[in-house]
Amino acid sequence: MRGKVYLVGAGFGGPEHLTLKALRVLEVAEVVLHDRLVHPGVLALAKGELVPVGKEGYGEKTPQEAITERLVALAREGRVVARLKGGDPMVFGRGGEEVLALKRAGIALEVVPGVTSPVGALSALGLPLTYRGLARSFAVATGHDPTLPLPHADTLVLLMPLHALGGLKERLLERFSPKTPLALLARVGWPGETVRLGQVGDLPGLGEGLPSPALLVVGEVVGLYGEILGNSGP
Ligand code: SAH
């Protein structure tokens, strides 16, 4: 039997945001190699053996070669393998590296998209990224290294920002006024979900004690978030 690897996006939160295809793959995969950013409710849907690997998204070095070698070896044994990643596998998830390594090894591969956190986590909270007259572009970047310049867009979404809020404030002030509205969204769709609203000038204090993973959103559209979250119903 020929093995195959499915590179699967688990979405940013609980199992309700999984695609039907991801669910189908979780039901047939014999082995599931997953990141820590995969919600337990998603893992519970897997029928095969669960193997936790790496801790992506927090800046630690992931033994990426070891993961790809393992995927290749399992596929060569004829196993059907799911490589399950938080959000979408192609957004800050080393998906590109794994696709290249598997292609180079001649392994059959299919990528299953997932709902990525910088879009889906906001959407699930009812929060817009664009808004007519306020924001007609958004950019997604990693906030991991605050010495690097930020992209230009009306709305900025920064991933992995929590350990770097002081440095990010300096970068943001090169682009935005200290009064520009800002949101920190932590653990969206997970227990401990927390939203904090403020302004660029409130960094780094606004992030104190916030659990990870978290997103930082900046731009005029964020000025609408207070009203949206305040009116979110009974
Ligand atoms: N591939 C993932 C991103 C991996 S990088 C995706 O497409 O979403 C990990 C970063 O994603 C975290 O540091 C955080 O910034 C963000 N993130 C992922 N899930 C999140 C969640 N449920 N709530 C808030 N931020 C999240």
mmCIF file of C-alpha atoms and ligand atoms in Angstrom:
data_model
loop_
_atom_site.group_PDB
_atom_site.id
_atom_site.type_symbol
_atom_site.label_atom_id
_atom_site.label_comp_id
_atom_site.label_asym_id
_atom_site.label_seq_id
_atom_site.Cartn_x
_atom_site.Cartn_y
_atom_site.Cartn_z
ATOM 1 C CA MET A 1 0.000 0.000 0.000
ATOM 2 C CA ARG A 2 1.187 3.488 -0.802
ATOM 3 C CA GLY A 3 1.536 5.911 2.054
ATOM 4 C CA LYS A 4 0.429 9.472 1.936
ATOM 5 C CA VAL A 5 0.808 12.621 4.018
ATOM 6 C CA TYR A 6 -2.022 15.089 4.546
ATOM 7 C CA LEU A 7 -0.879 18.471 5.773
ATOM 8 C CA VAL A 8 -3.992 19.580 7.625
ATOM 9 C CA GLY A 9 -5.067 22.941 9.026
ATOM 10 C CA ALA A 10 -6.921 22.464 12.323
ATOM 11 C CA GLY A 11 -8.214 26.032 12.485
ATOM 12 C CA PHE A 12 -7.512 28.502 15.285
ATOM 13 C CA GLY A 13 -9.908 27.166 17.903
ATOM 14 C CA GLY A 14 -12.363 24.387 18.614
ATOM 15 C CA PRO A 15 -13.572 21.691 16.231
ATOM 16 C CA GLU A 16 -16.517 23.681 14.868
ATOM 17 C CA HIS A 17 -14.219 25.546 12.503
ATOM 18 C CA LEU A 18 -12.703 22.416 10.989
ATOM 19 C CA THR A 19 -13.385 21.819 7.311
ATOM 20 C CA LEU A 20 -15.275 18.698 6.302
ATOM 21 C CA LYS A 21 -12.162 17.540 4.507
ATOM 22 C CA ALA A 22 -10.010 17.933 7.623
ATOM 23 C CA LEU A 23 -12.560 15.887 9.565
ATOM 24 C CA ARG A 24 -12.502 13.173 6.903
ATOM 25 C CA VAL A 25 -8.705 13.011 6.997
ATOM 26 C CA LEU A 26 -8.718 12.798 10.824
ATOM 27 C CA GLU A 27 -11.059 9.831 10.531
ATOM 28 C CA VAL A 28 -8.822 7.884 8.133
ATOM 29 C CA ALA A 29 -5.288 8.837 9.195
ATOM 30 C CA GLU A 30 -3.448 6.048 11.003
ATOM 31 C CA VAL A 31 -0.987 8.460 12.604
ATOM 32 C CA VAL A 32 -1.567 12.123 13.495
ATOM 33 C CA LEU A 33 1.500 14.288 14.149
ATOM 34 C CA HIS A 34 0.205 17.464 15.748
ATOM 35 C CA ASP A 35 1.400 20.794 17.120
ATOM 36 C CA ARG A 36 0.528 22.077 20.583
ATOM 37 C CA LEU A 37 -1.618 24.781 19.040
ATOM 38 C CA VAL A 38 -4.233 22.237 18.041
ATOM 39 C CA HIS A 39 -7.365 22.409 20.205
ATOM 40 C CA PRO A 40 -8.056 19.276 22.310
ATOM 41 C CA GLY A 41 -11.550 19.129 20.796
ATOM 42 C CA VAL A 42 -9.961 18.659 17.369
ATOM 43 C CA LEU A 43 -7.529 16.026 18.607
ATOM 44 C CA ALA A 44 -10.473 14.132 20.082
ATOM 45 C CA LEU A 45 -11.816 13.619 16.551
ATOM 46 C CA ALA A 46 -8.701 11.774 15.387
ATOM 47 C CA LYS A 47 -9.073 8.004 15.121
ATOM 48 C CA GLY A 48 -5.385 7.170 14.691
ATOM 49 C CA GLU A 49 -2.370 7.351 16.978
ATOM 50 C CA LEU A 50 -1.684 10.892 18.245
ATOM 51 C CA VAL A 51 1.946 12.028 18.240
ATOM 52 C CA PRO A 52 2.708 15.515 19.635
ATOM 53 C CA VAL A 53 5.638 17.207 17.874
ATOM 54 C CA GLY A 54 7.373 20.565 18.239
ATOM 55 C CA LYS A 55 5.960 23.702 19.734
ATOM 56 C CA GLU A 56 5.582 25.997 16.826
ATOM 57 C CA GLY A 57 4.732 29.625 17.043
ATOM 58 C CA TYR A 58 6.538 30.457 20.222
ATOM 59 C CA GLY A 59 9.969 31.068 18.834
ATOM 60 C CA GLU A 60 11.633 27.954 20.185
ATOM 61 C CA LYS A 61 13.671 25.955 17.748
ATOM 62 C CA THR A 62 11.575 23.118 16.372
ATOM 63 C CA PRO A 63 13.438 20.026 15.282
ATOM 64 C CA GLN A 64 11.961 20.538 11.840
ATOM 65 C CA GLU A 65 14.233 18.002 10.123
ATOM 66 C CA ALA A 66 13.240 15.355 12.639
ATOM 67 C CA ILE A 67 9.560 15.994 11.893
ATOM 68 C CA THR A 68 9.961 15.826 8.127
ATOM 69 C CA GLU A 69 12.148 12.714 8.404
ATOM 70 C CA ARG A 70 9.452 11.069 10.472
ATOM 71 C CA LEU A 71 6.740 11.997 7.967
ATOM 72 C CA VAL A 72 8.814 10.599 5.112
ATOM 73 C CA ALA A 73 9.575 7.380 7.006
ATOM 74 C CA LEU A 74 5.921 6.788 7.929
ATOM 75 C CA ALA A 75 4.735 7.394 4.367
ATOM 76 C CA ARG A 76 7.408 5.024 3.034
ATOM 77 C CA GLU A 77 6.087 2.347 5.414
ATOM 78 C CA GLY A 78 2.759 2.779 3.636
ATOM 79 C CA ARG A 79 1.005 4.647 6.444
ATOM 80 C CA VAL A 80 -1.634 7.314 5.953
ATOM 81 C CA VAL A 81 -0.378 10.243 8.004
ATOM 82 C CA ALA A 82 -1.999 13.518 9.023
ATOM 83 C CA ARG A 83 0.328 16.376 9.922
ATOM 84 C CA LEU A 84 -2.032 18.584 11.899
ATOM 85 C CA LYS A 85 -1.241 22.251 12.480
ATOM 86 C CA GLY A 86 -3.048 25.108 14.199
ATOM 87 C CA GLY A 87 -4.813 27.550 11.893
ATOM 88 C CA ASP A 88 -3.749 27.155 8.281
ATOM 89 C CA PRO A 89 -0.647 25.057 7.650
ATOM 90 C CA MET A 90 0.819 27.625 5.247
ATOM 91 C CA VAL A 91 0.699 30.593 7.648
ATOM 92 C CA PHE A 92 3.672 30.646 10.058
ATOM 93 C CA GLY A 93 3.407 26.915 10.468
ATOM 94 C CA ARG A 94 6.467 25.668 8.586
ATOM 95 C CA GLY A 95 4.069 24.202 6.050
ATOM 96 C CA GLY A 96 6.245 25.375 3.189
ATOM 97 C CA GLU A 97 9.284 23.556 4.558
ATOM 98 C CA GLU A 98 7.304 20.342 4.983
ATOM 99 C CA VAL A 99 5.762 20.535 1.510
ATOM 100 C CA LEU A 100 9.204 20.985 -0.073
ATOM 101 C CA ALA A 101 10.775 18.177 1.946
ATOM 102 C CA LEU A 102 7.955 15.750 1.124
ATOM 103 C CA LYS A 103 7.949 16.667 -2.572
ATOM 104 C CA ARG A 104 11.721 16.229 -2.728
ATOM 105 C CA ALA A 105 11.361 12.800 -1.118
ATOM 106 C CA GLY A 106 8.697 11.848 -3.674
ATOM 107 C CA ILE A 107 5.965 11.346 -1.044
ATOM 108 C CA ALA A 108 2.290 11.672 -2.031
ATOM 109 C CA LEU A 109 0.998 14.811 -0.364
ATOM 110 C CA GLU A 110 -2.207 16.759 -0.020
ATOM 111 C CA VAL A 111 -2.674 20.059 1.805
ATOM 112 C CA VAL A 112 -5.975 20.721 3.599
ATOM 113 C CA PRO A 113 -6.544 24.422 4.337
ATOM 114 C CA GLY A 114 -7.594 25.595 7.792
ATOM 115 C CA VAL A 115 -9.153 28.770 9.190
ATOM 116 C CA THR A 116 -6.142 30.936 9.972
ATOM 117 C CA SER A 117 -6.106 32.822 13.299
ATOM 118 C CA PRO A 118 -5.337 36.369 12.028
ATOM 119 C CA VAL A 119 -8.575 36.266 10.059
ATOM 120 C CA GLY A 120 -10.798 33.609 11.663
ATOM 121 C CA ALA A 121 -10.191 34.503 15.306
ATOM 122 C CA LEU A 122 -11.281 38.091 14.625
ATOM 123 C CA SER A 123 -14.195 36.992 12.521
ATOM 124 C CA ALA A 124 -15.432 34.580 15.192
ATOM 125 C CA LEU A 125 -15.533 37.499 17.652
ATOM 126 C CA GLY A 126 -17.440 39.624 15.131
ATOM 127 C CA LEU A 127 -14.457 41.914 14.549
ATOM 128 C CA PRO A 128 -13.794 43.328 11.051
ATOM 129 C CA LEU A 129 -10.348 43.672 9.485
ATOM 130 C CA THR A 130 -11.571 46.014 6.756
ATOM 131 C CA TYR A 131 -14.325 48.612 6.896
ATOM 132 C CA ARG A 132 -15.455 51.027 4.239
ATOM 133 C CA GLY A 133 -13.906 54.420 4.853
ATOM 134 C CA LEU A 134 -11.708 53.195 7.718
ATOM 135 C CA ALA A 135 -9.575 50.330 6.465
ATOM 136 C CA ARG A 136 -9.161 49.035 2.951
ATOM 137 C CA SER A 137 -6.126 46.856 3.527
ATOM 138 C CA PHE A 138 -4.746 44.578 6.169
ATOM 139 C CA ALA A 139 -1.390 42.910 6.642
ATOM 140 C CA VAL A 140 -0.403 39.915 8.713
ATOM 141 C CA ALA A 141 3.108 39.670 10.084
ATOM 142 C CA THR A 142 4.981 37.998 12.877
ATOM 143 C CA GLY A 143 5.755 40.242 15.826
ATOM 144 C CA HIS A 144 8.372 37.792 17.010
ATOM 145 C CA ASP A 145 11.367 39.973 16.098
ATOM 146 C CA PRO A 146 10.518 43.618 16.893
ATOM 147 C CA THR A 147 13.738 44.896 15.314
ATOM 148 C CA LEU A 148 12.300 44.197 11.862
ATOM 149 C CA PRO A 149 10.158 46.779 10.042
ATOM 150 C CA LEU A 150 6.381 46.292 9.971
ATOM 151 C CA PRO A 151 4.415 46.001 6.724
ATOM 152 C CA HIS A 152 2.290 48.911 5.452
ATOM 153 C CA ALA A 153 -1.475 48.435 5.725
ATOM 154 C CA ASP A 154 -4.478 50.166 7.310
ATOM 155 C CA THR A 155 -4.977 47.269 9.738
ATOM 156 C CA LEU A 156 -2.028 45.294 11.068
ATOM 157 C CA VAL A 157 -2.351 41.864 12.669
ATOM 158 C CA LEU A 158 0.758 40.660 14.465
ATOM 159 C CA LEU A 159 1.213 37.055 15.528
ATOM 160 C CA MET A 160 3.409 35.913 18.412
ATOM 161 C CA PRO A 161 3.585 39.450 19.853
ATOM 162 C CA LEU A 162 3.482 38.914 23.616
ATOM 163 C CA HIS A 163 7.167 38.679 24.494
ATOM 164 C CA ALA A 164 8.023 41.668 22.281
ATOM 165 C CA LEU A 165 5.406 44.318 23.108
ATOM 166 C CA GLY A 166 7.945 46.986 24.134
ATOM 167 C CA GLY A 167 9.884 46.731 20.886
ATOM 168 C CA LEU A 168 6.714 46.473 18.837
ATOM 169 C CA LYS A 169 5.459 49.727 20.367
ATOM 170 C CA GLU A 170 8.543 51.508 18.979
ATOM 171 C CA ARG A 171 7.943 50.021 15.511
ATOM 172 C CA LEU A 172 4.231 50.879 15.642
ATOM 173 C CA LEU A 173 4.938 54.486 16.621
ATOM 174 C CA GLU A 174 6.946 54.846 13.402
ATOM 175 C CA ARG A 175 3.710 54.165 11.531
ATOM 176 C CA PHE A 176 0.776 55.055 13.838
ATOM 177 C CA SER A 177 -0.034 57.761 16.389
ATOM 178 C CA PRO A 178 0.030 56.721 20.075
ATOM 179 C CA LYS A 179 -3.758 57.178 20.090
ATOM 180 C CA THR A 180 -4.381 54.565 17.353
ATOM 181 C CA PRO A 181 -6.727 51.874 18.702
ATOM 182 C CA LEU A 182 -5.250 48.478 19.390
ATOM 183 C CA ALA A 183 -6.569 45.101 20.538
ATOM 184 C CA LEU A 184 -4.923 42.104 22.122
ATOM 185 C CA LEU A 185 -6.872 38.893 21.524
ATOM 186 C CA ALA A 186 -5.689 35.916 23.551
ATOM 187 C CA ARG A 187 -6.716 32.266 23.270
ATOM 188 C CA VAL A 188 -9.630 32.954 20.951
ATOM 189 C CA GLY A 189 -11.887 29.894 20.926
ATOM 190 C CA TRP A 190 -9.965 28.306 23.830
ATOM 191 C CA PRO A 191 -10.610 28.307 27.583
ATOM 192 C CA GLY A 192 -9.238 31.574 28.965
ATOM 193 C CA GLU A 193 -10.212 33.645 25.920
ATOM 194 C CA THR A 194 -9.377 37.274 26.705
ATOM 195 C CA VAL A 195 -9.779 40.528 24.761
ATOM 196 C CA ARG A 196 -8.072 43.745 25.828
ATOM 197 C CA LEU A 197 -8.691 47.035 24.047
ATOM 198 C CA GLY A 198 -6.450 50.070 24.236
ATOM 199 C CA GLN A 199 -4.181 52.263 22.170
ATOM 200 C CA VAL A 200 -0.667 51.958 20.788
ATOM 201 C CA GLY A 201 0.507 54.168 23.660
ATOM 202 C CA ASP A 202 -0.755 51.582 26.190
ATOM 203 C CA LEU A 203 1.898 49.055 25.196
ATOM 204 C CA PRO A 204 3.608 47.132 26.677
ATOM 205 C CA GLY A 205 1.518 47.332 29.895
ATOM 206 C CA LEU A 206 -1.742 46.367 28.189
ATOM 207 C CA GLY A 207 -0.362 42.892 27.554
ATOM 208 C CA GLU A 208 0.753 42.193 31.098
ATOM 209 C CA GLY A 209 -0.206 38.737 32.303
ATOM 210 C CA LEU A 210 -2.017 37.885 29.079
ATOM 211 C CA PRO A 211 -1.966 34.166 28.234
ATOM 212 C CA SER A 212 -0.686 32.938 24.888
ATOM 213 C CA PRO A 213 -1.347 32.410 22.063
ATOM 214 C CA ALA A 214 -2.385 35.972 21.307
ATOM 215 C CA LEU A 215 -2.835 38.339 18.374
ATOM 216 C CA LEU A 216 -2.207 42.077 18.324
ATOM 217 C CA VAL A 217 -4.447 44.128 16.023
ATOM 218 C CA VAL A 218 -3.795 47.815 15.279
ATOM 219 C CA GLY A 219 -5.607 50.357 13.124
ATOM 220 C CA GLU A 220 -8.579 52.723 13.005
ATOM 221 C CA VAL A 221 -11.036 49.837 12.489
ATOM 222 C CA VAL A 222 -10.128 48.580 15.972
ATOM 223 C CA GLY A 223 -11.926 51.689 17.286
ATOM 224 C CA LEU A 224 -15.193 49.865 16.460
ATOM 225 C CA TYR A 225 -14.355 46.786 18.510
ATOM 226 C CA GLY A 226 -15.510 48.156 21.871
ATOM 227 C CA GLU A 227 -19.022 48.802 20.604
ATOM 228 C CA ILE A 228 -19.175 45.430 18.814
ATOM 229 C CA LEU A 229 -18.009 43.444 21.823
ATOM 230 C CA GLY A 230 -20.167 45.453 24.217
ATOM 231 C CA ASN A 231 -23.280 44.744 22.154
ATOM 232 C CA SER A 232 -22.642 41.094 21.562
ATOM 233 C CA GLY A 233 -26.009 40.120 23.029
ATOM 234 C CA PRO A 234 -27.224 38.228 26.094
HETATM 235 N N1 SAH B 1 -0.669 28.546 11.419
HETATM 236 C C1 SAH B 1 -1.281 29.361 12.445
HETATM 237 C C2 SAH B 1 -0.323 30.352 13.064
HETATM 238 C C3 SAH B 1 0.865 29.716 13.776
HETATM 239 S S1 SAH B 1 1.865 30.893 14.614
HETATM 240 C C4 SAH B 1 -2.514 30.061 11.867
HETATM 241 O O1 SAH B 1 -2.758 29.991 10.662
HETATM 242 O O2 SAH B 1 -3.267 30.658 12.635
HETATM 243 C C5 SAH B 1 1.115 30.915 16.202
HETATM 244 C C6 SAH B 1 0.479 32.244 16.498
HETATM 245 O O3 SAH B 1 -0.837 32.277 15.946
HETATM 246 C C7 SAH B 1 0.269 32.545 17.948
HETATM 247 O O4 SAH B 1 1.431 33.035 18.564
HETATM 248 C C8 SAH B 1 -0.811 33.589 17.905
HETATM 249 O O5 SAH B 1 -0.289 34.832 17.525
HETATM 250 C C9 SAH B 1 -1.670 33.079 16.770
HETATM 251 N N2 SAH B 1 -2.818 32.255 17.224
HETATM 252 C C10 SAH B 1 -3.085 31.002 16.840
HETATM 253 N N3 SAH B 1 -4.221 30.558 17.410
HETATM 254 C C11 SAH B 1 -4.694 31.576 18.162
HETATM 255 C C12 SAH B 1 -5.849 31.742 18.991
HETATM 256 N N4 SAH B 1 -6.730 30.763 19.158
HETATM 257 N N5 SAH B 1 -6.027 32.942 19.628
HETATM 258 C C13 SAH B 1 -5.128 33.937 19.463
HETATM 259 N N6 SAH B 1 -4.024 33.832 18.690
HETATM 260 C C14 SAH B 1 -3.806 32.671 18.042
#
